[in-house]
Each structure stands twice: as structure tokens, then as C-alpha cells.
XYZ file of C-alpha atoms in Angstrom:
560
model
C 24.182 0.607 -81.152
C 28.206 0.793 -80.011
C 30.092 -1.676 -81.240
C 28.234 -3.967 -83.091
C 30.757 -7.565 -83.630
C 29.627 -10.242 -86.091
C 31.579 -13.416 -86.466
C 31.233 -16.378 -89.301
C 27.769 -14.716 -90.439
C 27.302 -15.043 -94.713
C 30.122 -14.022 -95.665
C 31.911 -12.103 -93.069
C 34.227 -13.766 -90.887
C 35.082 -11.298 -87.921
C 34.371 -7.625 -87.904
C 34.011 -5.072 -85.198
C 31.922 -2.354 -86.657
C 32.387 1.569 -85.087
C 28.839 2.780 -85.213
C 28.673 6.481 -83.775
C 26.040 8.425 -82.501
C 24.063 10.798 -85.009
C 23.989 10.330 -88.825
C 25.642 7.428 -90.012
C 26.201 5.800 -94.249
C 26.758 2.527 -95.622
C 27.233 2.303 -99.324
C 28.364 -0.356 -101.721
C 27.888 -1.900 -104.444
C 24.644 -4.575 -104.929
C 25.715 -7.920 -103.685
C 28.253 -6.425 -101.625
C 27.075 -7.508 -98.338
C 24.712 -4.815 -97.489
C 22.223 -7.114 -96.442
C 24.609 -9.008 -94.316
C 24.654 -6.151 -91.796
C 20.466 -5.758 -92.446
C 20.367 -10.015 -91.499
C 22.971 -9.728 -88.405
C 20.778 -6.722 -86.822
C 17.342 -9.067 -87.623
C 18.945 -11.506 -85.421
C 19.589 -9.245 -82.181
C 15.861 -8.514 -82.495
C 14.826 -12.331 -82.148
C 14.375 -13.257 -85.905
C 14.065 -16.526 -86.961
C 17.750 -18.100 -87.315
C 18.949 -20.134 -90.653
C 21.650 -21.760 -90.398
C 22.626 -20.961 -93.942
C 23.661 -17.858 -92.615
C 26.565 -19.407 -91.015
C 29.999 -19.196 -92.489
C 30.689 -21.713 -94.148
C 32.873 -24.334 -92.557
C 32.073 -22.315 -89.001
C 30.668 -24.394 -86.128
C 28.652 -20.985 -85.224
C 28.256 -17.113 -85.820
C 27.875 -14.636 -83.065
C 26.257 -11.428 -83.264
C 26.578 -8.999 -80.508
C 25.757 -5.162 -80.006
C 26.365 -2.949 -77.159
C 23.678 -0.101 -76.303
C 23.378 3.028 -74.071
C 20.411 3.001 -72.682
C 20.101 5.266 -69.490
C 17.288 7.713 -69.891
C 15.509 5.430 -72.081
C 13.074 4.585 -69.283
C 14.274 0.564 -69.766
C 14.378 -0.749 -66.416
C 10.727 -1.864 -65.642
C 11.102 -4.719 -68.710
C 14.624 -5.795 -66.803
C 12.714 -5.848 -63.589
C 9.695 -7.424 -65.134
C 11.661 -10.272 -66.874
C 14.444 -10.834 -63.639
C 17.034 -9.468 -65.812
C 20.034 -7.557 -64.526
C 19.670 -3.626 -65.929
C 22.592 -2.006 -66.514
C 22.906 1.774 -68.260
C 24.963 0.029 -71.245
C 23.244 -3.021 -72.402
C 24.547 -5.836 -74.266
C 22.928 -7.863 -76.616
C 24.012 -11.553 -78.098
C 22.929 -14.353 -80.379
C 24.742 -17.604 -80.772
C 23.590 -19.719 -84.074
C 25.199 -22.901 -84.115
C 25.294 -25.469 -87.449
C 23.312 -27.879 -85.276
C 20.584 -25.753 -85.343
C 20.199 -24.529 -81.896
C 20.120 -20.974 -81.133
C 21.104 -19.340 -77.950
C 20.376 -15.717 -77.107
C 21.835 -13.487 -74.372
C 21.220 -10.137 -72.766
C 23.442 -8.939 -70.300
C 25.417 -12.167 -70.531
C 21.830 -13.752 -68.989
C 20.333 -16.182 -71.067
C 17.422 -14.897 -72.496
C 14.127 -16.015 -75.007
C 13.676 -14.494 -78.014
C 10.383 -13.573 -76.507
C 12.280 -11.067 -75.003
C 15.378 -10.838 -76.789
C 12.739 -9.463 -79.418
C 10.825 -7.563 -77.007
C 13.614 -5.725 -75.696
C 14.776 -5.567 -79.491
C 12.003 -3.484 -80.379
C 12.686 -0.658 -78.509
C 15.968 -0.550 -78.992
C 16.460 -0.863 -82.996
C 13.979 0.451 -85.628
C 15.001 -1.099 -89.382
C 12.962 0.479 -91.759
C 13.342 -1.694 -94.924
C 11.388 -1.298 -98.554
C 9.123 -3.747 -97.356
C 8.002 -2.009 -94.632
C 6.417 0.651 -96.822
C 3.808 -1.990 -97.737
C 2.886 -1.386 -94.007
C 0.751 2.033 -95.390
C -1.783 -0.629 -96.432
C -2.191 -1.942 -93.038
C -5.140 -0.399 -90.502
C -2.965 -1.652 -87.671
C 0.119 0.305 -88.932
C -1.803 3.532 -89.282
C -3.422 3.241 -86.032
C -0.208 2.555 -84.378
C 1.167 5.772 -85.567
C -2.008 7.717 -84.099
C -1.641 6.107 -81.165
C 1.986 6.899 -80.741
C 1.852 10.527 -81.114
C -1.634 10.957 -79.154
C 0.517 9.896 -76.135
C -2.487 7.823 -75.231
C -0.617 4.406 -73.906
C -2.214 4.629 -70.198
C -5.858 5.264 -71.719
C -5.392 2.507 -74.154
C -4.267 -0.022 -70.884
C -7.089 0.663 -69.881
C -9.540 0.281 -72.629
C -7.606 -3.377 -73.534
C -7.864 -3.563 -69.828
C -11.984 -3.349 -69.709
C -12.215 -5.164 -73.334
C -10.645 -8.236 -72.303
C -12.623 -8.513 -68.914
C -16.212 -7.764 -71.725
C -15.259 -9.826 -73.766
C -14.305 -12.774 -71.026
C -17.994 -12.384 -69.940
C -19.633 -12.369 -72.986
C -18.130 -15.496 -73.405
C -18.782 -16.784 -70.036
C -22.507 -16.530 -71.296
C -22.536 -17.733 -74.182
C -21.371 -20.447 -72.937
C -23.458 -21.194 -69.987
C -26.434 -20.351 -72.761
C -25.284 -23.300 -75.038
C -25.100 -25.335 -71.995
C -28.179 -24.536 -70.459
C -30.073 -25.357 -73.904
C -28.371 -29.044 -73.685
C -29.283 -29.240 -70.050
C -32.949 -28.221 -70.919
C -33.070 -30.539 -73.633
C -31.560 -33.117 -71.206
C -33.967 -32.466 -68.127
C -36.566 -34.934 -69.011
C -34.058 -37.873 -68.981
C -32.149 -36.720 -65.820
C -35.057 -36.340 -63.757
C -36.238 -39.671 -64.480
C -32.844 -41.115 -63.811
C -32.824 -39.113 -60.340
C -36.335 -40.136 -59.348
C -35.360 -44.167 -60.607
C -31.833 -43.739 -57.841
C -34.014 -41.934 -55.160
C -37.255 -44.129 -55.331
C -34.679 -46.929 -54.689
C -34.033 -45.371 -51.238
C -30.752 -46.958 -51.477
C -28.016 -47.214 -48.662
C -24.260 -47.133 -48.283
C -23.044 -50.650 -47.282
C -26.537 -52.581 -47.708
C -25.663 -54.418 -50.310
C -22.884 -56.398 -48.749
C -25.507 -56.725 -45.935
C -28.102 -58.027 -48.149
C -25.498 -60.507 -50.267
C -24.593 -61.794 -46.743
C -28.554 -62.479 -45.897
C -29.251 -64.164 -48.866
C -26.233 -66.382 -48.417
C -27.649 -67.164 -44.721
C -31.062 -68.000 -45.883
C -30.093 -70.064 -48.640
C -27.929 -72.025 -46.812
C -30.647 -72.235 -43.910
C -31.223 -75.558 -43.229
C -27.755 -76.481 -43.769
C -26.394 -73.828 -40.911
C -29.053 -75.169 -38.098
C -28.304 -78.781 -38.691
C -24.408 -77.857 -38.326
C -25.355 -75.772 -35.122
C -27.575 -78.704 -33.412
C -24.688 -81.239 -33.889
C -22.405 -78.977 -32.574
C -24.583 -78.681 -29.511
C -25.407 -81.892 -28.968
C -21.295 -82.630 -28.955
C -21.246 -80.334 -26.256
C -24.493 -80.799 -24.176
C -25.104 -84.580 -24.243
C -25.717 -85.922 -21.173
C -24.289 -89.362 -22.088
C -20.541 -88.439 -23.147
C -20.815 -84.504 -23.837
C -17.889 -82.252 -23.563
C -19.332 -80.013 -21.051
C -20.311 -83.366 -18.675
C -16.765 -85.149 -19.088
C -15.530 -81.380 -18.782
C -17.131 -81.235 -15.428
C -16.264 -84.546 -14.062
C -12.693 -83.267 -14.943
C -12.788 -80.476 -12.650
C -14.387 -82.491 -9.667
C -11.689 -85.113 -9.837
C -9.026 -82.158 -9.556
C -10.904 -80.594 -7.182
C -10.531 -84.090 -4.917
C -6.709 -83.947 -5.156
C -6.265 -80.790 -4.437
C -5.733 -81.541 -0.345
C -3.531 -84.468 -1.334
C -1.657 -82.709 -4.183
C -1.233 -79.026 -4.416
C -0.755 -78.999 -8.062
C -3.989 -80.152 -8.721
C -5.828 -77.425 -7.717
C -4.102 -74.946 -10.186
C -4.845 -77.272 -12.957
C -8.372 -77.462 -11.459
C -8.563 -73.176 -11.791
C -7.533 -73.857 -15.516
C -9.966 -76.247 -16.329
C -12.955 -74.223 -14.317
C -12.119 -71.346 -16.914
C -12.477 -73.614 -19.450
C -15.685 -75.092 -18.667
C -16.975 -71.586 -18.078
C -15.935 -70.323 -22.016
C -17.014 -73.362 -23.307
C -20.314 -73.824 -21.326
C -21.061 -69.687 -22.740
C -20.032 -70.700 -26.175
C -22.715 -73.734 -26.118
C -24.993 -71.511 -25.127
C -24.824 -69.207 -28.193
C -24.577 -71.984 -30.594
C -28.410 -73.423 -28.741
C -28.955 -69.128 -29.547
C -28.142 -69.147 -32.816
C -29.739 -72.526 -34.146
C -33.031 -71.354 -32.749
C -32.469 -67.712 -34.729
C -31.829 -69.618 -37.487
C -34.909 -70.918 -39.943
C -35.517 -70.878 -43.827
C -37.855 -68.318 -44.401
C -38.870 -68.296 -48.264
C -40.539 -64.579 -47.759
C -37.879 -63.249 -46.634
C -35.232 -64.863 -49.031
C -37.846 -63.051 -51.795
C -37.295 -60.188 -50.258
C -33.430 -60.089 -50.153
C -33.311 -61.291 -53.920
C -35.402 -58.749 -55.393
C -33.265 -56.046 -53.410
C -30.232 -57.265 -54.724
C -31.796 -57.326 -57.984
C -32.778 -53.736 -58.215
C -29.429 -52.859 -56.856
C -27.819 -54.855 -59.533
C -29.903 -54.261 -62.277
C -29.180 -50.168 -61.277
C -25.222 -51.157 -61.141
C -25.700 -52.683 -64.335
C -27.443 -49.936 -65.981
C -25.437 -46.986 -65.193
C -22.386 -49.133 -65.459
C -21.001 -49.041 -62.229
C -20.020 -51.815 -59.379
C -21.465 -50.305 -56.139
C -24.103 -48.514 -54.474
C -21.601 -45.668 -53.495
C -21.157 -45.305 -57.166
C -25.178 -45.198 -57.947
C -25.539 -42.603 -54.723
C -22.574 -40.162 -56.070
C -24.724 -40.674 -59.445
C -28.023 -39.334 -57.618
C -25.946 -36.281 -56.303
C -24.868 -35.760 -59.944
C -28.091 -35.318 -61.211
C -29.484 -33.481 -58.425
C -26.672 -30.866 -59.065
C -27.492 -30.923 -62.667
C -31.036 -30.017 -61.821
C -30.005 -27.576 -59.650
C -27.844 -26.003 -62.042
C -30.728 -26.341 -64.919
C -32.947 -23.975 -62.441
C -30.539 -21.795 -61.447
C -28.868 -21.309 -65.295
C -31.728 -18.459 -65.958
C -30.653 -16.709 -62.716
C -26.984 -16.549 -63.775
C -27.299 -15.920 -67.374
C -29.363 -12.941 -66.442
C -26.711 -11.666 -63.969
C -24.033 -12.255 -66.556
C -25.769 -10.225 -69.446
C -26.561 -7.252 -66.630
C -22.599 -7.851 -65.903
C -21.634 -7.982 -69.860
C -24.221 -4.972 -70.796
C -22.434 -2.540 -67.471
C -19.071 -3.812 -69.148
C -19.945 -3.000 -72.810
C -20.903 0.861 -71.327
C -17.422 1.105 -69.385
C -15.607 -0.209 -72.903
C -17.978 2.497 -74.926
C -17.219 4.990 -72.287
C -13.173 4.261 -72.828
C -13.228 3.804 -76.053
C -14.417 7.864 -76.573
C -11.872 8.716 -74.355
C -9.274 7.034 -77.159
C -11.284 8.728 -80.238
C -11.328 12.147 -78.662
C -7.155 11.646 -77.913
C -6.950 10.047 -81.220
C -9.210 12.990 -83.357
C -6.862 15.515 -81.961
C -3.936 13.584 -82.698
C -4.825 13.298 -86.369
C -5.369 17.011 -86.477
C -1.721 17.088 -85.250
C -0.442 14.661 -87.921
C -2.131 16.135 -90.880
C -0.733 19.458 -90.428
C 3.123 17.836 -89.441
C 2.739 15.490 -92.595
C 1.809 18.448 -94.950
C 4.993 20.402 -93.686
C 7.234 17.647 -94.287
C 6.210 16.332 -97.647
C 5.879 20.020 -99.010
C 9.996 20.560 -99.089
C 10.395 16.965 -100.596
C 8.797 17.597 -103.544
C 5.246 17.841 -103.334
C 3.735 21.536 -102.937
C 0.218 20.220 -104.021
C 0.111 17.405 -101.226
C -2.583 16.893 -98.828
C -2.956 14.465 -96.579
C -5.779 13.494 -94.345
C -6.081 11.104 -91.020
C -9.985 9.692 -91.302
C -11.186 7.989 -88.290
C -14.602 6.249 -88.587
C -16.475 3.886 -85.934
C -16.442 0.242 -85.949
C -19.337 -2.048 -85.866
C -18.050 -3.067 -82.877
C -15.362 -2.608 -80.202
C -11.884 -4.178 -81.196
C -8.894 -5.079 -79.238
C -7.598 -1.345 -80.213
C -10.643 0.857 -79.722
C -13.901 1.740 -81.418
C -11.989 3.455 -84.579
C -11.318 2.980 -87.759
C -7.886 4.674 -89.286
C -7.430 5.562 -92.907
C -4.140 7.268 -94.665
C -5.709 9.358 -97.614
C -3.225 11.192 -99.534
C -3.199 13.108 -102.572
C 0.161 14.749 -104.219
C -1.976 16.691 -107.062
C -3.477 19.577 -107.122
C -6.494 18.797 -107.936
C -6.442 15.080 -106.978
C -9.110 13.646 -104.856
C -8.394 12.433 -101.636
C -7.655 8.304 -101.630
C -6.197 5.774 -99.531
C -2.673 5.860 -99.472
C -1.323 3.187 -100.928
C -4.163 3.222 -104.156
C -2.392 6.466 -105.130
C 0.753 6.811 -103.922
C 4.247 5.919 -106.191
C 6.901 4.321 -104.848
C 8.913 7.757 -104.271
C 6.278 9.180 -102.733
C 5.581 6.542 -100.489
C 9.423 6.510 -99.602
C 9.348 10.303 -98.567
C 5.684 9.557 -96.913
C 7.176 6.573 -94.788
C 10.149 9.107 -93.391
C 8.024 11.583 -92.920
C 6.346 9.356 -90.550
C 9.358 8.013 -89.147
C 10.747 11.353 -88.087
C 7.727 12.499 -86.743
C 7.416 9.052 -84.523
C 10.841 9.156 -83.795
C 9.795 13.054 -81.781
C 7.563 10.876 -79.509
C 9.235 8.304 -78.539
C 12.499 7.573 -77.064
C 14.578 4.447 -79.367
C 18.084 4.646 -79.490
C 18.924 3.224 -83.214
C 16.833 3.981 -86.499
C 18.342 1.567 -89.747
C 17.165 3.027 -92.803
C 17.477 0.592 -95.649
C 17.251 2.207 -99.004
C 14.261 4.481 -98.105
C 15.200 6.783 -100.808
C 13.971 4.477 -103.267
C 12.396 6.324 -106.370
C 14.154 9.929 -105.444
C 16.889 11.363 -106.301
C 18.588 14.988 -106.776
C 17.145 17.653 -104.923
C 14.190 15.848 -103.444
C 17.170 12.880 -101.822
C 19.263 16.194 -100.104
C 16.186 17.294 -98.686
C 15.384 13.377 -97.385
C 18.645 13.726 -95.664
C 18.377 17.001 -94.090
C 15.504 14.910 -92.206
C 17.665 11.886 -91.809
C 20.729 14.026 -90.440
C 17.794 15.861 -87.729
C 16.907 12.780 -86.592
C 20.180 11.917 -86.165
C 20.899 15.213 -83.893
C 18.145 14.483 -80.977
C 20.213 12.283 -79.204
C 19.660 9.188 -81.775
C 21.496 6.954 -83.633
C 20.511 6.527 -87.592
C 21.697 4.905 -90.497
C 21.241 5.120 -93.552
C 21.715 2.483 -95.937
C 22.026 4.050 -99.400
C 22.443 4.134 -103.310
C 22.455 8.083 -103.536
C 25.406 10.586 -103.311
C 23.090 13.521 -102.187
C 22.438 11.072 -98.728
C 25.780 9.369 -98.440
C 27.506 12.917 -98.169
C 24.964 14.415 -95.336
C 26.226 11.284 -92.688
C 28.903 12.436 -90.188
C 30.382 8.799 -90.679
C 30.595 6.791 -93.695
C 31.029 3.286 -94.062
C 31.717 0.923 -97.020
C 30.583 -2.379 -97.999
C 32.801 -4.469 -100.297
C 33.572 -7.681 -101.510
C 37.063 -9.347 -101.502
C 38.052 -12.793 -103.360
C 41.351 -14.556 -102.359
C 42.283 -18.631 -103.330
C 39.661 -20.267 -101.681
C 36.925 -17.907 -100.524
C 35.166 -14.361 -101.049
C 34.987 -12.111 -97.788
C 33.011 -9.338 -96.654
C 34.142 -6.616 -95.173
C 33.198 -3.415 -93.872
C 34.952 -0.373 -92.601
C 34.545 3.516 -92.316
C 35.622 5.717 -95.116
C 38.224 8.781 -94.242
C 37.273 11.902 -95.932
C 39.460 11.617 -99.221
C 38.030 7.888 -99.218
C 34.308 9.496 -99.156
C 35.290 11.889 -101.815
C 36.228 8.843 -104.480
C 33.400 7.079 -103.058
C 30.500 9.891 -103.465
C 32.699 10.717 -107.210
C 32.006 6.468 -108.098
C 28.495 7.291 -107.272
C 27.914 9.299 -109.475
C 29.877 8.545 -112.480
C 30.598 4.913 -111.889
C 33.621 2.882 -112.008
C 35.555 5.840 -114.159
C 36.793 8.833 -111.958
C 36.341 11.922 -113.549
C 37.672 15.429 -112.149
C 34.080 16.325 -112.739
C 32.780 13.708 -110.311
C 35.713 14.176 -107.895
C 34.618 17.871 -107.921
C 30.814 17.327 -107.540
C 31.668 14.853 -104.802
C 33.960 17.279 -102.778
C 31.007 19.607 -103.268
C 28.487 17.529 -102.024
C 30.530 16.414 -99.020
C 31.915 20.017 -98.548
C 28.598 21.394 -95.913
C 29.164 17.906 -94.324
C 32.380 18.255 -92.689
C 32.162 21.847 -92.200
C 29.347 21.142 -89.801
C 31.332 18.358 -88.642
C 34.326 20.596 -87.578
C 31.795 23.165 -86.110
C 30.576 20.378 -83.751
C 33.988 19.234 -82.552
């Protein structure tokens, strides 16, 4: 983390922070703004933002950090989320007094989906909190996980346990549905049987609501039909006879007057249409007759259809025939449910047997792991202070399959002698659980590749010989081409950082300031001599402090 800039956040206003690589120290005193730094780093990994944290009278604060990040194996995530890569990447988060938060990588606006993402495998902060994290299953699995290497095995297990799991739910379902269907079938096999013994027919009913109207309306349609034809048939004064008698008298004139016998072609294609027309209407009267049977017939059609309509609440027979097909399928389905939950529990038992068959694969990586962190663990806590300590990885089997594996992961710890072995955090003290919680962080941070570890107060409970030797593994870590820092109370840690870097308050008329800078080496020496004798400088302190910081800056010559 290069570079770090924070701007109107708590109480700092605008500071450019020199973060190097290797071992780095912040002191100061509580309240000082410690946390400030701690809050602006939460924020680059996508933590909630409060706008409380803005300066106040600011319209925003900014946080940005630059980070190197070639050989880190980073790009895939860029790719993955259509980000531009670059070797140095830059993140930024914008918190505005509004409310709204913006957050950038690569000067690409970005979620904090993957703001956090991304985050997460750049920074580690290891805060007090995050020792409660020995009581969590998931934490100590992680950490087996981690150094078995076993990332493409456990892929695959999630991989297999997702697809079970899909099916087994798959069937339950279509069980719980076939019950209701089988508890159903009675009533929709009536209802099917009702629709098909109906025999009905698209478009009949407008068919049959026209034939009713036609026989009711019988004797009403053939007297209208007869007078028409007797307007056009009578012999005495019909339109067809003076029609004709038309045409003849044209047909005289023609020879005298031409124009006649065009009007005479006219009214000879006349009589012809009209002569064809009176024929259908003589056609149609004699079709036409009230026939009380039939008229029976037609109404009790159109009452089945509509008392059908009426009962499954719909307005046409198209409706009641996509109804049939409804139940039919149902039936179909109710038939055909034993077939498919049988194939589906053949499907979910092969599954199960593939996610059993995985799921060794992770306990065999995992067992040997644990074999691996039992004997690192007891090498590391033996120099901080515990000779007696032993510290076992137990794996047992779950009931059944989780999202992680088949195994169960306990911590068990003892720092006595002649203690018996018990979960972690039912025994352990606070100092021991700080120097059990580094322990694990340096031995994570050997297996896997993150630029910046924050340490915030880990050495919590510790102090004299047991803190030097808590920095001799803070100052390794720092050497494998990592960035750590240390936030710390102790002069036996602050000394072993290559850089040191002070937190302190200022007051002026109207406002109190934070600010942070890095110490030169006489500034370190008055700053390691307050630390341990407090706000009066002795020569004692001064010389205690020059001692402490002496090994520091030797090694920091040798380097350069």
C-alpha cells in the first residue's frame, strides 16, 4: 500500500502517508487518531460508509491507496469484472455529506462488491476483534484450507454440492406437488370427463346463438321472405314483369334510336340479378320453418355451454377447451410424477456418492494439513513464551455434507504442562490468544500471496521479552516481499519497524487536527524513551530506547 492519501476523514484534513515496503510502526497516544488510519483503510475494502466520518464542514472525504501488484496473480478478477489491470493498482472511495458513496478502481467506477472483493486480497487488518474469530468453525477451517493448498479440490466439491443439493430440492419439490396432485386427481378427472363428455367445438357456439335466433324468429323471417317475393314475382304489377316490359320497349327503339339499345343491355343485366335474387328469397322461405325440436335442441346446447362458461368462470368455449388440455396435462403429469421422482432420487443418490467421494479427497488434503499446522504452531508459540504448549487441529465428520466439506475443525490448545487439551478460546488468555492469532497469521501469510498485513494492537496482553520475540515474527513477515504494519503500544515492537510513524493530535482556534508523519531516528529515540517512562524523559529511558532501537538500524544500514 504506496501512498495512501486521506482527505476531510474524522479529523484529518489532507495527508499523504509514505508507507514502505517491509516492517512498518504507528504509535501514539489513545485518542490520537490511530483509528482514523484503521477507519480510512476499512473504507478501501468496501465497508459500510458514515457520514460522520466526514470532516466536519467538508462536502466529502476521499480515501485513496496505490498498490503493486504484479506477481500477485490479480488479473483474472480484472478480466472477470471488465476492469482495466494494470501492475500498480489504484484504489478510491468518495463519501459525500449527502450520503452517497462512490468507489473507484483504476479510475473505473466500481461496486463495493468488488471494491471489497478486490480489497480482500490486497489488505489484511488484523484488529482485537478479530481474535474472537478462534471461536468460529468457519475461521479455523479457512486456515486449514489455506495451507492444504486445496482451492481447486474444494471448486470442485462446492461445484458437485450445489448441483446435489439443486436436485434434492428439485424432488422434494415435485414430491410435495405430486401429493397435492394425488389428493387433487379425483376432482380433476371429473372436471376433464364433464369438458370432454361435452364434445365441445371451437366456434359452435356463435353457430348455435345464431340458430336459435333463426328459429325463434321463424315465422317472422318466412312471412318477410314471401312478401318480398311476391313484390317481385306478381304477375299483376311485380318488379320482375314491369322489369321485363322495360326491356322489350327498349328493345323496340333500338332500330329507331341507337341509344336505346345500350340502356336496353343495362336493364337486361338487371333483370337477370334481380330475377336470381328472387329466386333465392322463394329458396330461402321454403328452408325456412319453426321447428320446436330443433329450437330444444339448440337451447339445451347453449345451456350446457353456458352453464360450463359459468362454472369455470370463463366467456368462451376456447377458454373451456384450453381448460380440458389443462387437466389432461395435469393427469399426465400425476402419472408420470412417480417416473420422475424415481429418476431424480437415482440422480440425487449418484450425486450424494460423487459429493462423498470429493469430500474425502478434502479430508485426506485437510488431515495432512493439520499435521502440518500442529507442528508449525508448536514452533512458533514455544519462543513466545509458552514451552509447555500444545496444540492440536481435530477434524471430525459431519452429519451431513456442508457447503465446505464433510469436516468438522476444532482449535484445541493447551499452554500447561499438564493441561488437558480444550477448545481454544475456553482456555486461552487474551495474551495467548494474541501470540496464537500471529502465529497463524505468519504462517497464512507463507501460503498465500497479499501485499499489505495491518496489525492493530495484536500485542495485547504481552509485553517484555515475549513482545521482542512477537516482532521478530512481525519484522519476517515483513522481509518476504510484504508490506506490514504494526499498530502498537509497546517499545520492544515500535523499535523492530524499519519505518516509524506517529500519530498526534494538534488544537489551534477553532479546530483539533490529526496528523501523521514518520519519525527520524533521534525522533524514534524520544518516542520509544516516552514509551516507556511517559511524558518525563529520563537519560535512563533515552538510553533504553537507543538500545532498543540500536539492532534496528544496524540491520537497516546493512540492507541499504
Amino acid at each position: 500500500m504506496r501512498s495512501p492519501y486521506i482527505q476531510n476523514y474524522a479529523l484529518l484534513d489532507k495527508r499523504d502517508i509514505d508507507f514502505g515496503s517491509g516492517f512498518s510502526v504507528i504509535t501514539g497516544e489513545t485518542g490520537a487518531g490511530k483509528s482514523i488510519i484503521l477507519g480510512a483503510i476499512g473504507l478501501l475494502l468496501g465497508q459500510r460508509a458514515d457520514v460522520k466520518s466526514i470532516r466536519q464542514g467538508a462536502a466529502k472525504c476521499v480515501i485513496e491507496a496505490r498498490f503493486e501488484i504484479a506477481g500477485y496473480g490479480m488479473r483474472p478478477f480484472f478480466e472477470e469484472n471488465e476492469l482495466e489491470y494494470e501492475d500498480e493498482c489504484i484504489l478510491r472511495r468518495e463519501v459525500y455529506a449527502s450520503g452517497k458513496s462512490r468507489a473507484f478502481i483504476n479510475d473505473t467506477p466500481a461496486s463495493l462488491v468488488q471494491m471489497k472483493e478486490l480489497g480482500e486480497q490486497l489488505i489484511d487488518v488484523h484488529s482485537q476483534h478479530q481474535n474472537l474469530l478462534l471461536n468460529k468453525e468457519g475461521f479455523q477451517l479457512n486456515v486449514l484450507d489455506i495451507l492444504a493448498h486445496d482451492e481447486e479440490e474444494l471448486n470442485n466439491y462446492q461445484s458437485l454440492h450445489r448441483e446435489w443439493k439443486q436436485v434434492q430440492q428439485d424432488l422434494e419439490d415435485l414430491i410435495v406437488l405430486a401429493e397435492q396432485n394425488k389428493a387433487d386427481e379425483d376432482y380433476i378427472r371429473f372436471q376433464l370427463e364433464q369438458l370432454e363428455d361435452a364434445q365441445l367445438a371451437a366456434g359452435e357456439q356463435e353457430e348455435l346463438e345464431q340458430e336459435a335466433d333463426t328459429l325463434n324468429h321463424a315465422e317472422e323471417i318466412k312471412a318477410g321472405l314471401f312478401r318480398a317475393g311476391q313484390v317481385m314475382n306478381s304477375d299483376e304489377g311485380g318488379l320482375l314483369s314491369a322489369l321485363k316490359e322495360c326491356l322489350n320497349t327498349m328493345l323496340g327503339l333500338q332500330k329507331v334510336y341507337p341509344s336505346a339499345g345500350e340502356l336496353a343491355e343495362r336493364l337486361e343485366s338487371s333483370y337477370i340479378e334481380l330475377k336470381d335474387i328472387s329466386q333465392e328469397i322463394s329458396g330461402k322461405e321454403e328452408e325456412i320453418e319453426f321447428n320446436p325440436v330443433r329450437l330444444e335442441e339448440v337451447n339445451d346446447r347453449l345451456n350446457l355451454i353456458y352453464t360450463l362458461q359459468q362454472k369455470h368462470r370463463v366467456t368462451t368455449v376456447d377458454e373451456l377447451l384450453a381448460l380440458a388440455d389443462d387437466y389432461a396435462a395435469k393427469l399426465a403429469n400425476i402419472t408420470s410424477s412417480d417416473e420422475q421422482i424415481e429418476e431424480l432420487k437415482v440422480r440425487s443418490e449418484a450425486l450424494y456418492s460423487k459429493v462423498k467421494k470429493q469430500a474425502a479427497v478434502l479430508t485426506k488434503l485437510r488431515t495432512a494439513a493439520a499435521r502440518e499446522v500442529e507442528k508449525q504452531m508448536a514452533a512458533r508459540l514455544i519462543p513466545l513464551g509458552m514451552p509447555n504448549v500444545r496444540f492440536r487441529v481435530e477434524i471430525g465428520a459431519r452429519k451431513e455434507p456442508g457447503v465446505h466439506g464433510a469436516d468438522t475443525v476444532n482449535f484445541l490448545f493447551s499452554a500447561n504442562k499438564n493441561g488437558a487439551l480444550q477448545s481454544i478460546s475456553s482456555v486461552a488468555s487474551g495474551g495467548e490468544i494474541a501470540r496464537v492469532m500471529l502465529s497463524i497469521k505468519a504462517m497464512i501469510a507463507g501460503a498465500v500471496k497479499l501485499p499489505t498485513i495491518v496489525f492493530d494492537e495484536i500485542d495485547t496482553g504481552v509485553s517484555g521479552e515475549i513482545a521482542d520475540r512477537m516482532a521478530d515474527i512481525m519484522q519476517e513477515m515483513g522481509e518476504q516481499n510484504r508490506q506490514v504494519i504494526s499498530i502498537t503500544h509497546l517499545p520492544q515492537i515500535a523499535a523492530r519497524g524499519c519505518a516509524h510513524y506517529k500519530v498526534y493530535k494538534r488544537d489551534n482556534d477553532t479546530e483539533t487536527n490529526s496528523h501523521i508523519r514518520r519519525l527520524t531516528d533521534e525522533e524514534r529515540v524520544e518516542e520509544l524513551a516516552h514509551m516507556l517512562s511517559g511524558a518525563t524523559l529520563t537519560e535512563a529511558a533515552l538510553s533504553n530506547a537507543r538500545a532498543l532501537l540500536e539492532p534496528s538500524l544496524k540491520e537497516r544500514k546493512i540492507i541499504k
